[in-house]
Amino acid sequence: IFDAAQGAFDEGRFLEALNSLNSLLTQEPDNQAALNLRDRTESRIFQQEAEQLEELCRHSTATQRYRNAIDKDAQNQAAADALDRLNRFVAIRDEGRRMINSQQITNGQRELVNARTLDPVRFGCEGLDYLMDLTETPVETVTEATYPVYTPPSSLLPDLNVAVMSFYQCDLE
């Protein structure tokens, strides 16, 4: 069973690997190799879930899933890099907003350009483009209707729900 789980893991079939490992661990609860691979597998599932959440513009939840992935497997470099990117984006974005609110518009916009370069998808999700136009658009006339926030396609939601519910072994209602 372990070899099948390892093969599924190596091929990116993480839910299949997890199911095999859980079966093996019911028979051999102290199997350290299976326990370690289960942690790595759960880490990759959390990472995949986080990536899907980012596509849906649910960045705070994605951040937590990346943390869960790292908690399960500290060697998951892809999750660590993604979490670092999300945290750096927030710091840069917040500094840009602070500068703009302090009437340091040019410096604030420079920070926002850095944020957009770091993560253009999130920049669009958060509808931050209007802050780049402040020299042309008076602040008091800027509304969400002027610069709508990105809404992810609803077609992504069923796949994410199935993956999440499968991972947590819940029923969809």
XYZ file of C-alpha atoms in Angstrom:
173
model
C 0.000 0.000 0.000
C 2.845 2.364 0.836
C 4.381 2.027 -2.639
C 1.026 2.838 -4.246
C 0.668 5.892 -2.001
C 4.203 7.025 -2.831
C 3.498 6.598 -6.543
C 0.287 8.602 -6.303
C 2.118 11.326 -4.371
C 4.924 11.450 -6.944
C 2.359 11.838 -9.730
C 0.482 14.625 -7.908
C -2.569 12.514 -7.078
C -2.600 13.665 -3.486
C -6.133 12.670 -2.471
C -5.505 9.155 -3.747
C -2.208 9.047 -1.848
C -3.919 10.285 1.316
C -6.635 7.634 1.095
C -4.012 4.888 0.658
C -1.957 6.197 3.553
C -4.982 6.399 5.843
C -5.811 2.775 4.981
C -2.255 1.703 5.697
C -2.142 3.630 8.973
C -5.294 1.919 10.248
C -3.355 -1.349 9.932
C 0.056 0.009 10.980
C -0.489 3.158 13.087
C 3.210 3.424 13.996
C 4.535 3.252 10.422
C 6.826 6.285 10.484
C 7.366 6.381 6.706
C 3.590 6.433 6.154
C 3.126 9.115 8.832
C 5.785 11.297 7.207
C 4.345 10.836 3.725
C 0.851 11.601 5.055
C 2.115 14.929 6.445
C 3.775 15.772 3.115
C 0.623 14.749 1.241
C -1.646 16.847 3.449
C 0.764 19.741 2.976
C 0.435 19.495 -0.807
C -3.354 19.323 -0.533
C -3.370 22.501 1.567
C -1.048 24.107 -0.982
C -3.324 23.192 -3.897
C -6.329 24.498 -2.002
C -4.487 27.769 -1.317
C -3.627 28.150 -4.996
C -7.287 27.679 -5.940
C -8.361 30.169 -3.283
C -5.961 32.729 -4.721
C -7.601 32.283 -8.131
C -10.909 33.064 -6.427
C -9.431 36.222 -4.849
C -9.753 34.764 -1.344
C -6.257 35.723 -0.254
C -6.684 35.752 3.516
C -8.016 32.185 3.447
C -5.250 31.204 1.017
C -2.692 32.639 3.442
C -4.028 30.388 6.195
C -3.942 27.333 3.931
C -0.313 28.044 3.029
C 0.446 28.239 6.761
C -1.302 24.894 7.246
C 0.810 23.437 4.433
C 4.016 24.625 6.068
C 2.882 23.359 9.479
C 2.414 19.896 7.956
C 5.692 19.960 6.013
C 8.273 22.631 6.769
C 10.161 21.535 3.626
C 7.305 22.577 1.301
C 9.240 25.384 -0.372
C 6.502 26.231 -2.863
C 4.062 26.944 -0.018
C 6.699 28.945 1.864
C 7.457 31.040 -1.237
C 3.761 31.679 -1.894
C 3.170 32.697 1.730
C 6.162 35.036 1.583
C 4.786 36.602 -1.619
C 1.368 37.149 -0.021
C 2.892 38.713 3.092
C 5.211 40.980 1.086
C 2.296 42.095 -1.092
C 0.283 43.117 1.965
C 3.211 45.069 3.439
C 3.941 46.897 0.170
C 0.254 47.579 -0.540
C -0.346 48.911 2.959
C 2.708 51.177 2.772
C 1.537 52.502 -0.600
C -1.917 53.237 0.781
C -0.438 54.904 3.859
C 1.696 57.170 1.682
C -1.231 58.079 -0.547
C -3.382 58.850 2.499
C -0.553 61.094 3.749
C -0.646 62.962 0.420
C 2.637 61.372 -0.719
C 0.872 60.251 -3.873
C 3.906 59.738 -6.120
C 5.769 57.673 -3.518
C 2.627 55.724 -2.695
C 2.026 54.959 -6.336
C 5.627 53.762 -6.627
C 4.956 51.284 -3.827
C 1.772 50.165 -5.533
C 3.692 49.571 -8.767
C 5.943 47.274 -6.713
C 2.878 45.494 -5.343
C 1.421 45.095 -8.845
C 4.750 43.733 -10.119
C 4.931 41.253 -7.229
C 1.387 39.924 -7.661
C -0.585 41.356 -10.594
C -3.512 38.978 -10.058
C -4.041 40.030 -6.464
C -3.565 43.662 -7.418
C -6.441 43.249 -9.870
C -8.529 41.247 -7.404
C -8.296 44.069 -4.903
C -9.198 46.690 -7.503
C -6.171 48.843 -6.730
C -5.818 50.338 -10.203
C -7.804 53.405 -9.169
C -4.976 54.416 -6.834
C -2.661 54.619 -9.828
C -4.941 57.239 -11.432
C -5.101 59.642 -8.497
C -3.222 62.368 -10.331
C -5.981 62.367 -12.968
C -9.059 61.512 -10.875
C -9.937 63.505 -7.746
C -10.129 61.148 -4.755
C -13.646 62.207 -3.815
C -14.976 61.055 -7.223
C -13.468 57.566 -7.060
C -16.038 54.847 -6.397
C -16.111 51.081 -6.654
C -18.376 51.508 -9.671
C -15.626 53.507 -11.381
C -13.077 50.761 -10.770
C -14.877 47.458 -10.204
C -13.246 44.709 -8.177
C -12.350 41.473 -9.977
C -14.896 38.716 -9.445
C -13.662 35.198 -10.128
C -15.635 33.016 -12.503
C -18.281 31.012 -10.687
C -17.246 27.955 -12.703
C -14.195 27.606 -10.413
C -16.303 27.277 -7.265
C -17.657 23.719 -7.739
C -14.171 22.269 -8.326
C -12.807 23.989 -5.250
C -15.733 22.868 -3.095
C -15.356 19.251 -4.217
C -11.610 19.303 -3.519
C -12.076 20.864 -0.083
C -14.911 18.553 0.908
C -12.977 15.519 -0.344
C -9.984 16.525 1.719
C -12.049 17.000 4.855
C -14.190 13.951 3.977
C -17.425 15.922 4.174
C -20.594 15.704 2.168
C -21.597 18.548 -0.130
C -25.083 19.809 0.512
